[in-house]
C-alpha cells in the first residue's frame, strides 16, 4: 500500500528496469526537488532472483544520468541496514554535505534508517562507467607493461 501510494503520487517519479522486453526486474521511485537540486530516493528494489547481477548498479547509473539532464546534483535517501553496503558502492556516504536547511522539511524522516547522500558529477557518463573504467585500466596496464619492458635488465 505504501509503495503504491508513492508511485502514484504526482510529486514522485519512477524508473523501471525491464529485462527480456517484458519482465520488470527492478525499479526506483524518487522525488525530485528541482529548486534545491536534489532528489530523495523513496525506494529502490531489484527482484530477489536478479540481485547481485549488477542490475541495481545499472539502474542507479541510469538514474544519475537522467538527473544530470534535469540539473539535479545530489541524491538523499534513508537506507535500512541491509542497503547501506549497496548505497556505499553507488557512491553514497552517511556524511551529509548538503546543509540541513536545504532538505530538512523536504524529505521524509525514517526511524531506523541511515541518511545517506551522493553527489552526481555532471562530467561522468554513469551509464558507460564500467566500460570507461575498463578502458582506463587497460591503458594503465599497457603503459606500465611497456615501461617495465623498456627498463628491464637482462
mmCIF file of C-alpha atoms in Angstrom:
data_model
loop_
_atom_site.group_PDB
_atom_site.id
_atom_site.type_symbol
_atom_site.label_atom_id
_atom_site.label_comp_id
_atom_site.label_asym_id
_atom_site.label_seq_id
_atom_site.Cartn_x
_atom_site.Cartn_y
_atom_site.Cartn_z
ATOM 1 C CA UNK A 1 0.000 0.000 0.000
ATOM 2 C CA UNK A 2 2.842 2.398 0.909
ATOM 3 C CA UNK A 3 4.714 1.713 -2.338
ATOM 4 C CA UNK A 4 1.588 2.118 -4.465
ATOM 5 C CA UNK A 5 0.873 5.445 -2.749
ATOM 6 C CA UNK A 6 4.374 6.739 -3.568
ATOM 7 C CA UNK A 7 4.366 5.501 -7.163
ATOM 8 C CA UNK A 8 1.011 7.154 -7.825
ATOM 9 C CA UNK A 9 1.912 10.393 -6.028
ATOM 10 C CA UNK A 10 2.350 13.131 -8.638
ATOM 11 C CA UNK A 11 5.354 14.527 -6.772
ATOM 12 C CA UNK A 12 7.254 11.277 -7.277
ATOM 13 C CA UNK A 13 8.805 9.882 -10.434
ATOM 14 C CA UNK A 14 9.758 6.297 -11.122
ATOM 15 C CA UNK A 15 12.143 4.421 -13.358
ATOM 16 C CA UNK A 16 11.933 0.702 -14.014
ATOM 17 C CA UNK A 17 14.427 -1.818 -15.337
ATOM 18 C CA UNK A 18 12.959 -4.219 -17.882
ATOM 19 C CA UNK A 19 14.639 -7.483 -18.881
ATOM 20 C CA UNK A 20 13.801 -9.575 -21.947
ATOM 21 C CA UNK A 21 11.448 -6.852 -23.251
ATOM 22 C CA UNK A 22 8.568 -7.704 -20.928
ATOM 23 C CA UNK A 23 9.759 -8.520 -17.411
ATOM 24 C CA UNK A 24 10.293 -5.800 -14.817
ATOM 25 C CA UNK A 25 13.224 -6.788 -12.597
ATOM 26 C CA UNK A 26 13.635 -3.592 -10.618
ATOM 27 C CA UNK A 27 12.633 -0.039 -10.057
ATOM 28 C CA UNK A 28 13.328 3.158 -8.244
ATOM 29 C CA UNK A 29 10.837 5.750 -7.016
ATOM 30 C CA UNK A 30 12.159 9.200 -6.213
ATOM 31 C CA UNK A 31 11.006 12.701 -5.512
ATOM 32 C CA UNK A 32 12.857 15.476 -7.336
ATOM 33 C CA UNK A 33 13.341 18.831 -5.654
ATOM 34 C CA UNK A 34 14.355 20.971 -8.614
ATOM 35 C CA UNK A 35 14.825 24.250 -6.784
ATOM 36 C CA UNK A 36 17.167 22.661 -4.244
ATOM 37 C CA UNK A 37 18.850 20.489 -6.935
ATOM 38 C CA UNK A 38 18.436 17.128 -5.208
ATOM 39 C CA UNK A 39 16.273 14.047 -5.276
ATOM 40 C CA UNK A 40 15.063 11.903 -2.437
ATOM 41 C CA UNK A 41 15.130 8.223 -3.290
ATOM 42 C CA UNK A 42 11.985 6.825 -1.690
ATOM 43 C CA UNK A 43 12.773 3.230 -2.570
ATOM 44 C CA UNK A 44 14.880 1.166 -4.905
ATOM 45 C CA UNK A 45 14.274 -2.536 -5.363
ATOM 46 C CA UNK A 46 15.587 -5.348 -7.529
ATOM 47 C CA UNK A 47 13.822 -8.708 -7.758
ATOM 48 C CA UNK A 48 15.431 -11.164 -5.339
ATOM 49 C CA UNK A 49 16.105 -13.578 -8.220
ATOM 50 C CA UNK A 50 18.028 -10.871 -10.100
ATOM 51 C CA UNK A 51 20.112 -9.423 -7.281
ATOM 52 C CA UNK A 52 23.919 -9.479 -7.304
ATOM 53 C CA UNK A 53 23.907 -9.357 -11.124
ATOM 54 C CA UNK A 54 24.621 -5.638 -11.496
ATOM 55 C CA UNK A 55 21.053 -4.554 -12.217
ATOM 56 C CA UNK A 56 20.915 -2.266 -9.182
ATOM 57 C CA UNK A 57 24.091 -0.525 -10.315
ATOM 58 C CA UNK A 58 22.769 -0.201 -13.855
ATOM 59 C CA UNK A 59 19.505 1.291 -12.611
ATOM 60 C CA UNK A 60 21.292 3.741 -10.311
ATOM 61 C CA UNK A 61 23.658 4.824 -13.107
ATOM 62 C CA UNK A 62 20.749 5.458 -15.479
ATOM 63 C CA UNK A 63 19.043 7.481 -12.756
ATOM 64 C CA UNK A 64 22.206 9.545 -12.221
ATOM 65 C CA UNK A 65 22.474 10.303 -15.939
ATOM 66 C CA UNK A 66 18.789 11.209 -16.111
ATOM 67 C CA UNK A 67 19.068 13.530 -13.115
ATOM 68 C CA UNK A 68 22.063 15.310 -14.654
ATOM 69 C CA UNK A 69 19.842 16.315 -17.594
ATOM 70 C CA UNK A 70 17.377 17.808 -15.086
ATOM 71 C CA UNK A 71 20.017 19.877 -13.255
ATOM 72 C CA UNK A 72 19.821 17.715 -10.117
ATOM 73 C CA UNK A 73 23.134 17.327 -8.299
ATOM 74 C CA UNK A 74 22.544 15.363 -5.094
ATOM 75 C CA UNK A 75 20.753 12.218 -4.019
ATOM 76 C CA UNK A 76 19.464 11.767 -0.492
ATOM 77 C CA UNK A 77 17.974 8.584 0.873
ATOM 78 C CA UNK A 78 17.362 6.743 4.092
ATOM 79 C CA UNK A 79 18.970 3.323 3.796
ATOM 80 C CA UNK A 80 17.986 0.442 6.012
ATOM 81 C CA UNK A 81 20.759 -1.700 7.479
ATOM 82 C CA UNK A 82 20.581 -4.187 4.613
ATOM 83 C CA UNK A 83 21.019 -1.467 1.966
ATOM 84 C CA UNK A 84 23.890 0.583 3.413
ATOM 85 C CA UNK A 85 26.529 -1.521 1.646
ATOM 86 C CA UNK A 86 24.753 -1.182 -1.699
ATOM 87 C CA UNK A 87 24.471 2.586 -1.405
ATOM 88 C CA UNK A 88 28.136 2.906 -0.399
ATOM 89 C CA UNK A 89 29.092 1.004 -3.559
ATOM 90 C CA UNK A 90 26.996 3.512 -5.526
ATOM 91 C CA UNK A 91 28.955 6.466 -4.126
ATOM 92 C CA UNK A 92 26.727 7.359 -1.183
ATOM 93 C CA UNK A 93 28.086 8.399 2.191
ATOM 94 C CA UNK A 94 26.493 8.927 5.568
ATOM 95 C CA UNK A 95 28.482 12.184 5.789
ATOM 96 C CA UNK A 96 25.906 14.716 4.570
ATOM 97 C CA UNK A 97 27.496 17.756 2.915
ATOM 98 C CA UNK A 98 24.291 19.468 1.832
ATOM 99 C CA UNK A 99 23.247 21.913 4.565
ATOM 100 C CA UNK A 100 20.312 20.637 6.606
ATOM 101 C CA UNK A 101 18.373 23.835 5.869
ATOM 102 C CA UNK A 102 18.212 22.813 2.191
ATOM 103 C CA UNK A 103 16.476 19.476 2.729
ATOM 104 C CA UNK A 104 15.203 19.308 6.336
ATOM 105 C CA UNK A 105 11.468 19.702 5.730
ATOM 106 C CA UNK A 106 11.510 18.335 2.181
ATOM 107 C CA UNK A 107 12.319 14.667 2.755
ATOM 108 C CA UNK A 108 10.570 12.049 4.827
ATOM 109 C CA UNK A 109 12.380 11.186 8.031
ATOM 110 C CA UNK A 110 12.596 7.450 8.761
ATOM 111 C CA UNK A 111 13.349 5.894 12.123
ATOM 112 C CA UNK A 112 15.864 3.095 11.985
ATOM 113 C CA UNK A 113 17.374 4.190 8.667
ATOM 114 C CA UNK A 114 20.691 5.854 7.910
ATOM 115 C CA UNK A 115 20.549 9.092 5.950
ATOM 116 C CA UNK A 116 22.943 8.893 3.015
ATOM 117 C CA UNK A 117 23.944 11.301 0.264
ATOM 118 C CA UNK A 118 25.625 11.085 -3.123
ATOM 119 C CA UNK A 119 26.888 13.843 -5.392
ATOM 120 C CA UNK A 120 26.196 13.417 -9.104
ATOM 121 C CA UNK A 121 29.164 14.647 -11.115
ATOM 122 C CA UNK A 122 27.996 16.253 -14.356
ATOM 123 C CA UNK A 123 31.242 15.219 -16.105
ATOM 124 C CA UNK A 124 30.818 11.474 -15.563
ATOM 125 C CA UNK A 125 28.965 9.291 -18.047
ATOM 126 C CA UNK A 126 27.455 6.948 -15.468
ATOM 127 C CA UNK A 127 25.690 4.710 -17.985
ATOM 128 C CA UNK A 128 29.040 3.796 -19.555
ATOM 129 C CA UNK A 129 31.072 3.963 -16.368
ATOM 130 C CA UNK A 130 32.183 0.323 -16.295
ATOM 131 C CA UNK A 131 33.256 0.411 -19.964
ATOM 132 C CA UNK A 132 35.215 3.638 -19.432
ATOM 133 C CA UNK A 133 36.859 2.314 -16.265
ATOM 134 C CA UNK A 134 37.894 -0.868 -18.101
ATOM 135 C CA UNK A 135 39.444 1.230 -20.895
ATOM 136 C CA UNK A 136 41.409 3.248 -18.312
ATOM 137 C CA UNK A 137 42.526 0.054 -16.566
ATOM 138 C CA UNK A 138 43.677 -1.465 -19.879
ATOM 139 C CA UNK A 139 45.538 1.734 -20.766
ATOM 140 C CA UNK A 140 47.345 1.771 -17.414
ATOM 141 C CA UNK A 141 48.289 -1.894 -17.616
ATOM 142 C CA UNK A 142 49.546 -1.427 -21.174
ATOM 143 C CA UNK A 143 51.519 1.698 -20.242
ATOM 144 C CA UNK A 144 53.124 0.093 -17.185
ATOM 145 C CA UNK A 145 53.945 -3.053 -19.165
ATOM 146 C CA UNK A 146 55.701 -1.014 -21.846
ATOM 147 C CA UNK A 147 57.597 0.936 -19.197
ATOM 148 C CA UNK A 148 58.712 -2.213 -17.403
ATOM 149 C CA UNK A 149 59.836 -3.854 -20.639
ATOM 150 C CA UNK A 150 61.922 -0.816 -21.559
ATOM 151 C CA UNK A 151 63.616 -0.693 -18.142
ATOM 152 C CA UNK A 152 64.032 -4.456 -17.870
ATOM 153 C CA UNK A 153 67.622 -5.515 -17.260
ATOM 154 C CA UNK A 154 68.790 -8.810 -18.760
#
